GROMACS .gro file of C-alpha atoms in nm:
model
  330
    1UNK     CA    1   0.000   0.000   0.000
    2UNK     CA    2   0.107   0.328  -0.057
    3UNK     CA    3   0.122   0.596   0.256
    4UNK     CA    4   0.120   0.977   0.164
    5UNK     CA    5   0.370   1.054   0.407
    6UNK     CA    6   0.697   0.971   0.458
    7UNK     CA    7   0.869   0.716   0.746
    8UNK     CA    8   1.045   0.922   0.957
    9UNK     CA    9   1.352   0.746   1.081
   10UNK     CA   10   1.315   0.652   1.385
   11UNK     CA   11   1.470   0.926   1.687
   12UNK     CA   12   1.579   0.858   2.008
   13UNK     CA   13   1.382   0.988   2.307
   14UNK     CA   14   1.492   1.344   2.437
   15UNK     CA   15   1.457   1.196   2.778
   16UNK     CA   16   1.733   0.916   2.612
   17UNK     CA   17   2.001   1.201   2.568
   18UNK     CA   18   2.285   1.143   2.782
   19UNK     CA   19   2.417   1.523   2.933
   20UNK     CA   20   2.425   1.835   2.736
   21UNK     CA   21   2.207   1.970   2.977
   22UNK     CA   22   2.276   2.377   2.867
   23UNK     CA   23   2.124   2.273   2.528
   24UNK     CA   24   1.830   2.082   2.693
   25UNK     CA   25   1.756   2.412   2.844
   26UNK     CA   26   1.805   2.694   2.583
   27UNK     CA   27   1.610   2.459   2.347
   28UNK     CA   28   1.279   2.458   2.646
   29UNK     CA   29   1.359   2.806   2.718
   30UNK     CA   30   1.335   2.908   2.343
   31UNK     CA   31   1.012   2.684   2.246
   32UNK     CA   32   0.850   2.827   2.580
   33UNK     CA   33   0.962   3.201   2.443
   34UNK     CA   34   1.007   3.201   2.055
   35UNK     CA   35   1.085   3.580   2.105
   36UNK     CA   36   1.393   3.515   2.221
   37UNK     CA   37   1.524   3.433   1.848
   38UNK     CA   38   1.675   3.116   1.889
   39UNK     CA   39   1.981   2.893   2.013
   40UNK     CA   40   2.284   2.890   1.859
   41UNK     CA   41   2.461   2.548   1.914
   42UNK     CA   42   2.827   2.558   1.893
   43UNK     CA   43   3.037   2.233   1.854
   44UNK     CA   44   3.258   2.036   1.729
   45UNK     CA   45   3.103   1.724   1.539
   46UNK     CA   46   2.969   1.374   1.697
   47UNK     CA   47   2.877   1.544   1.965
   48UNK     CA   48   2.532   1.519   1.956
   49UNK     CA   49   2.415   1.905   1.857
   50UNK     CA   50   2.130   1.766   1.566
   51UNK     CA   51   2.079   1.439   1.786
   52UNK     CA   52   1.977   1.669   2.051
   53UNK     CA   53   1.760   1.883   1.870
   54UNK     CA   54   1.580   1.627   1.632
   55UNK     CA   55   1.511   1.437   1.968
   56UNK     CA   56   1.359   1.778   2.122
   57UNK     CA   57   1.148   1.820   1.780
   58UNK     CA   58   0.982   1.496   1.796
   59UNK     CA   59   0.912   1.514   2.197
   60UNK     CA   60   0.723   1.837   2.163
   61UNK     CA   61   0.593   1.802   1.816
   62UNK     CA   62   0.552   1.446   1.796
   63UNK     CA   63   0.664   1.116   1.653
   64UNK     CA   64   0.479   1.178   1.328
   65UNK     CA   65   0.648   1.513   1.287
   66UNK     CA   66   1.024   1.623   1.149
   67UNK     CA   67   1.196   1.913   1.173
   68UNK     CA   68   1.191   2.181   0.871
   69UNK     CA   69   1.596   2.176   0.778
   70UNK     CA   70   1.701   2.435   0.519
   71UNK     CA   71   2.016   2.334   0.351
   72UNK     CA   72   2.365   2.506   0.294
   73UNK     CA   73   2.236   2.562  -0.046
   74UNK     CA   74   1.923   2.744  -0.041
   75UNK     CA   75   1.823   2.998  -0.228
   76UNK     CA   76   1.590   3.301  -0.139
   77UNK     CA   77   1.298   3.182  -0.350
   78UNK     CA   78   1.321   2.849  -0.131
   79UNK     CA   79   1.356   3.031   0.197
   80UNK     CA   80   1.081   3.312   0.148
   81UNK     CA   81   0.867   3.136  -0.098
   82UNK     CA   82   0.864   3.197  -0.487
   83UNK     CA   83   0.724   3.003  -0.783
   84UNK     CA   84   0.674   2.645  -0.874
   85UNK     CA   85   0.944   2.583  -1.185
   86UNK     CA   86   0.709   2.303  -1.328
   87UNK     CA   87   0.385   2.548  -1.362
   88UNK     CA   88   0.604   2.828  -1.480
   89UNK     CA   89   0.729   2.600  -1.804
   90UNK     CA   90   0.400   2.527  -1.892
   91UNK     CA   91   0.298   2.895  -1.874
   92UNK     CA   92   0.106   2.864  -1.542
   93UNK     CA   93   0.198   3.104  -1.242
   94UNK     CA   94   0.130   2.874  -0.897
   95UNK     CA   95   0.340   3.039  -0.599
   96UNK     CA   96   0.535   2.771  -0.392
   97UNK     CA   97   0.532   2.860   0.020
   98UNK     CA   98   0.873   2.903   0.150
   99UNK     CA   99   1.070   2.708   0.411
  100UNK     CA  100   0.981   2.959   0.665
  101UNK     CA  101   0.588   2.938   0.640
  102UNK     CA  102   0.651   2.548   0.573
  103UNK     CA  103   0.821   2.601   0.980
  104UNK     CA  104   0.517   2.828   1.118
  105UNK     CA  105   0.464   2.647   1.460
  106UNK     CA  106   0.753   2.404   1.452
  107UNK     CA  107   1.160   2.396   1.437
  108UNK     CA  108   1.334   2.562   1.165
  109UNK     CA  109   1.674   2.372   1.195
  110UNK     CA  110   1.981   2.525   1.026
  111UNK     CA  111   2.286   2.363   1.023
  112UNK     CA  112   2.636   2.433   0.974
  113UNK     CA  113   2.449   2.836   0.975
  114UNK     CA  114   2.818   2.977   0.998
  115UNK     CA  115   2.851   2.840   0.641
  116UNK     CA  116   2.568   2.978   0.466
  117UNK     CA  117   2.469   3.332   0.307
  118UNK     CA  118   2.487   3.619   0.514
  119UNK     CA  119   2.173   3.755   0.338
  120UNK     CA  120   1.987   3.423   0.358
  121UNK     CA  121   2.041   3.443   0.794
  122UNK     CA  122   1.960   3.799   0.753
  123UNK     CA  123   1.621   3.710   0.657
  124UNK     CA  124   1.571   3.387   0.896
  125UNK     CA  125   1.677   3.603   1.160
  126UNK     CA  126   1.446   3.874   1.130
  127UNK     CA  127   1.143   3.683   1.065
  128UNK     CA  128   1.263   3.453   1.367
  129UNK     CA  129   1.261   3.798   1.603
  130UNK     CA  130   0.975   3.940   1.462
  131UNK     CA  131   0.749   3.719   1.360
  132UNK     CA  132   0.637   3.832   0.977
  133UNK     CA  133   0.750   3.776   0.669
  134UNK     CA  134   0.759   4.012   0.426
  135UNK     CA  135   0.756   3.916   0.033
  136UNK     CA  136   0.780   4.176  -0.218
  137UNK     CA  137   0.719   3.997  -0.551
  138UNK     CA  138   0.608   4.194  -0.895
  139UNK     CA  139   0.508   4.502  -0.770
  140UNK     CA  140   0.282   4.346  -0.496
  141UNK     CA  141   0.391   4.380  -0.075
  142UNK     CA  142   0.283   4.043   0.108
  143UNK     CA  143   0.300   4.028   0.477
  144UNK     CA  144   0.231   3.709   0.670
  145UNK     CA  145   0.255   3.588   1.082
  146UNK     CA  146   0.503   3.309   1.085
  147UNK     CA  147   0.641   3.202   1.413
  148UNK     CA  148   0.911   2.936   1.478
  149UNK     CA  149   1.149   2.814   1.679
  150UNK     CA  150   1.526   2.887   1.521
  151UNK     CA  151   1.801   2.635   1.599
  152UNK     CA  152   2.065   2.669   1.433
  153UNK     CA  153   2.397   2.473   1.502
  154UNK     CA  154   2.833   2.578   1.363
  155UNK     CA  155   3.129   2.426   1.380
  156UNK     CA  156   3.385   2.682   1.472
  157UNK     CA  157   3.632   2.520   1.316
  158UNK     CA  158   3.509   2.579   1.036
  159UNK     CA  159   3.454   2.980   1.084
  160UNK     CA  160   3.259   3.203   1.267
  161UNK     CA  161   2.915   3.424   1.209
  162UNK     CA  162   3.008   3.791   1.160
  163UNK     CA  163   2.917   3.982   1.534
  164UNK     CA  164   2.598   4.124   1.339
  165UNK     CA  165   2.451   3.790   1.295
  166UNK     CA  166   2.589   3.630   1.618
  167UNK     CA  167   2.421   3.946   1.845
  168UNK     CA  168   2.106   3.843   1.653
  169UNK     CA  169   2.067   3.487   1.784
  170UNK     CA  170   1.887   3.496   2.104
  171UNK     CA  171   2.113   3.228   2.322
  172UNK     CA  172   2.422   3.043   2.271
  173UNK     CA  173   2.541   2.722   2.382
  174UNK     CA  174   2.910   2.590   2.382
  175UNK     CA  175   2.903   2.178   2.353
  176UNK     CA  176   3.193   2.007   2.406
  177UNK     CA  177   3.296   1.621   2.423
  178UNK     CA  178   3.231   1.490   2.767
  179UNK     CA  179   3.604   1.380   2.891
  180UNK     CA  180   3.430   1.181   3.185
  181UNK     CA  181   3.461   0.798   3.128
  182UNK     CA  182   3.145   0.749   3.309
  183UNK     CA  183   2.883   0.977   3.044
  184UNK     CA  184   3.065   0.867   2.787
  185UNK     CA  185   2.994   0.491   2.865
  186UNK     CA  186   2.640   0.615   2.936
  187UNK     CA  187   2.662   0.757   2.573
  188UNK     CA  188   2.729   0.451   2.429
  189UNK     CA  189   2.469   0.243   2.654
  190UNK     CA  190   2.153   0.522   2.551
  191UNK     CA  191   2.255   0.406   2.184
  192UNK     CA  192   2.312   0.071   2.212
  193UNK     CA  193   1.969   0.060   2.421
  194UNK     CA  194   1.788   0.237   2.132
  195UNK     CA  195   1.918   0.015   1.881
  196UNK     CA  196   1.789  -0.304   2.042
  197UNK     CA  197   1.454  -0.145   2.124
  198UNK     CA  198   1.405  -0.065   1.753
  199UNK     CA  199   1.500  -0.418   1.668
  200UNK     CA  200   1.247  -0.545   1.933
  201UNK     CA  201   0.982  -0.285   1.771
  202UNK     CA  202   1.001  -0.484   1.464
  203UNK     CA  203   0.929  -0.785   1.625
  204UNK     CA  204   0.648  -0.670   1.782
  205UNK     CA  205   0.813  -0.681   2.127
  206UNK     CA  206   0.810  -0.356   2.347
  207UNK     CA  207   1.148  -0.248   2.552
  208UNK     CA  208   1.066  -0.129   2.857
  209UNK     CA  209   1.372   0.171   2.887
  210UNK     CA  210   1.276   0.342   2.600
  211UNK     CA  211   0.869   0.350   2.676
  212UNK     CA  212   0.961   0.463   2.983
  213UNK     CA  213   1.154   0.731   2.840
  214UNK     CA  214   0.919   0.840   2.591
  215UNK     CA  215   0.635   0.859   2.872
  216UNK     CA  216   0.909   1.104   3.031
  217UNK     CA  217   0.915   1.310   2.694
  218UNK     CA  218   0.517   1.319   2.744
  219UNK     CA  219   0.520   1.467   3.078
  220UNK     CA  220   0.770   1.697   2.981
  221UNK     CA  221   0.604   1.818   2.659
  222UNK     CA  222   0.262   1.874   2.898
  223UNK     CA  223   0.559   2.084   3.136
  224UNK     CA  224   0.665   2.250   2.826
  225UNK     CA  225   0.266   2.370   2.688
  226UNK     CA  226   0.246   2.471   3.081
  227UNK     CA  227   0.472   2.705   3.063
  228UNK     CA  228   0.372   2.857   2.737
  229UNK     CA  229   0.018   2.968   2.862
  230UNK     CA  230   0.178   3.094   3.179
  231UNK     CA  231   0.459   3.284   3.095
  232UNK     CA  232   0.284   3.617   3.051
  233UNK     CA  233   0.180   3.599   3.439
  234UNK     CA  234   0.531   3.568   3.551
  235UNK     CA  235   0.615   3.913   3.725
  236UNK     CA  236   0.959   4.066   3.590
  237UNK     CA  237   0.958   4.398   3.782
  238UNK     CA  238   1.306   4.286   3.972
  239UNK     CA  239   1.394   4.091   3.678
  240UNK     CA  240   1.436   4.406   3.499
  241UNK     CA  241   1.665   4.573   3.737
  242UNK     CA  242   1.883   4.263   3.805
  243UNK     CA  243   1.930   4.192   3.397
  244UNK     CA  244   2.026   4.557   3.350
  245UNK     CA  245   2.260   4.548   3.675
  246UNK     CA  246   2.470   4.219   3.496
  247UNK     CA  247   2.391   4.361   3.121
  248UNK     CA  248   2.558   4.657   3.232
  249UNK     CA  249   2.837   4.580   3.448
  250UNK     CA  250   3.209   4.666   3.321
  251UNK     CA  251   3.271   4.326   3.344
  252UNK     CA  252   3.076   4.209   3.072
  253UNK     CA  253   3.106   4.464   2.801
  254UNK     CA  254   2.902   4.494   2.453
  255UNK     CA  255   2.694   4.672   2.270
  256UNK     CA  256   2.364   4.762   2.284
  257UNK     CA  257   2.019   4.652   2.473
  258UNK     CA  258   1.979   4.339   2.283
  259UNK     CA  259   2.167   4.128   2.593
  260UNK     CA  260   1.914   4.275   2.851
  261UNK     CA  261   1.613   4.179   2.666
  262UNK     CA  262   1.729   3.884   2.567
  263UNK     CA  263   1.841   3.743   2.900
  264UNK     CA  264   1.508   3.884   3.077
  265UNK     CA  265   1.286   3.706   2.823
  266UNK     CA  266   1.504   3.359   2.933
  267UNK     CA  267   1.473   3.455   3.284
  268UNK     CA  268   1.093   3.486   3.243
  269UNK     CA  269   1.079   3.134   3.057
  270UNK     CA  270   1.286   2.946   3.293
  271UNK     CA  271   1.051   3.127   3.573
  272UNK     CA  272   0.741   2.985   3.388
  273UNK     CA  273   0.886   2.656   3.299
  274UNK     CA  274   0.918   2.575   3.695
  275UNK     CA  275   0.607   2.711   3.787
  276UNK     CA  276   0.770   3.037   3.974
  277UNK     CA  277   0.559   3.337   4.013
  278UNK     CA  278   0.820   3.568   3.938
  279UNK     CA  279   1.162   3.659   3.798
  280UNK     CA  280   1.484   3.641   4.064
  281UNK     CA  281   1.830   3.649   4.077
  282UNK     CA  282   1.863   3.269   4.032
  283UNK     CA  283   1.661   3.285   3.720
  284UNK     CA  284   1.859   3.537   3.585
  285UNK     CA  285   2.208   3.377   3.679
  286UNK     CA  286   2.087   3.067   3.506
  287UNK     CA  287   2.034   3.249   3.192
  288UNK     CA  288   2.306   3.474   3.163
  289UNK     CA  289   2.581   3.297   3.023
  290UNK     CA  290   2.374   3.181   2.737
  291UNK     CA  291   2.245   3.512   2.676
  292UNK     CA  292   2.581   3.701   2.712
  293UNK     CA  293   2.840   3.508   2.609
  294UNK     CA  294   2.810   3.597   2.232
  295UNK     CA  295   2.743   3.951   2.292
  296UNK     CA  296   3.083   4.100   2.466
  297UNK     CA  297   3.357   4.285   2.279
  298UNK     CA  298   3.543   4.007   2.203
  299UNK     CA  299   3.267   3.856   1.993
  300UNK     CA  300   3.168   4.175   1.846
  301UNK     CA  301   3.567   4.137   1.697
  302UNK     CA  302   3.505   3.843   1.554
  303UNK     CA  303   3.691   3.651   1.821
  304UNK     CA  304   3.522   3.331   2.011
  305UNK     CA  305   3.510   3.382   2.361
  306UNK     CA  306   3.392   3.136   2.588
  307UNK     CA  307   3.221   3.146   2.894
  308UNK     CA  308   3.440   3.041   3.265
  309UNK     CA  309   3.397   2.990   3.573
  310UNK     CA  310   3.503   3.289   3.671
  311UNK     CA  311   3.247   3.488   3.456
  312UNK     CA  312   2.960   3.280   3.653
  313UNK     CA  313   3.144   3.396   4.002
  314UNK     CA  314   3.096   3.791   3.867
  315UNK     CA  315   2.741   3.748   3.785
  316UNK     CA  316   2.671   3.565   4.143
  317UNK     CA  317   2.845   3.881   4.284
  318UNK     CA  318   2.656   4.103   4.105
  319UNK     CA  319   2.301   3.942   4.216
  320UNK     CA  320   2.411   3.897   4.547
  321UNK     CA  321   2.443   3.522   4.563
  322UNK     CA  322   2.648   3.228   4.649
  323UNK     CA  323   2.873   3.107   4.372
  324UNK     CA  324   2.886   2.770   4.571
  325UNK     CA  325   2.537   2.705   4.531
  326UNK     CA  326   2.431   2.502   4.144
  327UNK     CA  327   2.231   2.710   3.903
  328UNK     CA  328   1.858   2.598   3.909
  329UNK     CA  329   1.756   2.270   3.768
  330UNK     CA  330   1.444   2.296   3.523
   0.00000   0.00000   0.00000
């Protein structure tokens, strides 16, 4: 028989991803907020970035649903929308929607985003902060509300974004190879678990780990729609004063507002997403390096500059709290 759709391959559970816990966050924090522009995932390869994020896709979207990926090689027409090649040969005008209505409501993936046109992330990147798409085609303005959630991943190896593009992505997130012999044998089990469930799936058979893991996706997508409806409640009336006090310090110097906003709207998320009534200095110290980071004067020179330890220690300072004590847990 025939099926209309495609089979997805199958995807390990988000609740099956072994660490990486920054990137389980920003991607919550930016589904919860999708005016926060978007996660940047920085890496170096195999270590898990579009694992991580087609695994987050399916949890919240569901198994019957991909992510929109644009490729390295697309072309405005593709990304904004233009018209269908086949009609026009034939003498028939039929417009073709663009990838970024085709992403309206879901994950608009990019990878390796470092490597494609400037202009193309230009226009992914405004759309992604504002919301509308604009289409100017023959004479005729079209505007139209498309909202998504932008992830986009880069290998630094292979080259940077220029600072106007980086500042334009809403958080950032540095992913590394575990060195800890422990997670990465508990890397290698999650696989090798998955693998034998999907052979027992084919038998008919069911494998207890992974349902249990996808029931765990299920609660957390229900956390996740939560948090959406109850964000706008959240009180940030000291969240405002305690972004601009870190935005602002001479310790962490860049340009603009964009890094206050930015980290309050995360603040505000994270608030939501645990059921807080309101936005405090622990909110906002959990945030902050994945707001900031990407934003100093050493990105705006086009130089990589990481987050440490002893960035995390000035922000505690700053808010008036323990360094000792672990960021909060979502």
């Amino acid at each position: 028989m025939v099926t209309s759709k495609p089979l997805l391959k199958p995807q390990i559970p988000f609740a099956m991803v072994v660490g990486q816990e920054d990137l389980k966050l920003a991607l919550k924090l930016a589904y919860i907020a999708p005016r926060l522009g978007g996660v940047l995932i920085s890496g170096q390869r195999g270590t898990g970035k579009s694992t991580a994020v087609r695994a987050f896709a399916r949890m919240v979207y569901g198994q019957d649903v991909s992510l929109i990926t644009l490729p390295i090689n697309a072309t405005e027409d593709r990304v904004v929308g233009g018209w269908k090649i086949d009609a026009l040969m034939q003498g028939r005008s039929e417009e073709q929607t663009g990838l970024l209505e085709d992403a309206h409501d879901r994950i608009l993936y990019v990878d390796e985003v470092n490597l494609l046109d400037d202009h193309i992330v230009n226009i992914i990147l405004d759309v992604a902060s504002t919301g509308v798409l604009s289409i100017q085609r023959e004479g005729r303005a079209t505007t139209k509300d498309v909202r998504f959630t932008l992830v986009g991943t880069m290998n630094p190896e292979e080259g940077n974004l220029r600072p106007q593009l980086l500042d334009r992505f809403g958080l950032m997130i540095n992913i590394t190879a575990d060195p800890s012999p422990q997670r990465r044998a508990a890397i290698l089990h999650a696989v090798l678990n998955f693998d034998l469930a999907e052979k027992l799936a084919r038998k008919g058979e069911l494998h207890p780990p992974l349902e249990a893991a996808r029931a765990e996706d299920a609660t957390e997508q229900g956390r996740l729609e939560a948090a959406r409806t109850r964000i706008d409640a959240v009180d940030v009336d000291a969240g405002v004063d305690l972004c601009v006090r870190v935005a602002g310090d001479k310790a962490f110097p860049m340009q603009g507002h964009r890094g206050d906003l930015v980290m309050l709207l995360a603040a505000r998320s994270l608030a939501a997403l645990r059921g807080d009534p309101a936005v405090g200095p622990e909110h906002v110290r959990t945030v902050a390096r994945m707001a900031l980071q990407h934003r100093r004067m050493e990105a705006s020179q086009g130089v990589m500059f990481y987050w440490t330890p002893v960035d995390d220690v000035k922000v505690c300072e700053i808010l008036g709290l323990d360094p000792a004590s672990p960021p909060l847990v979502a």
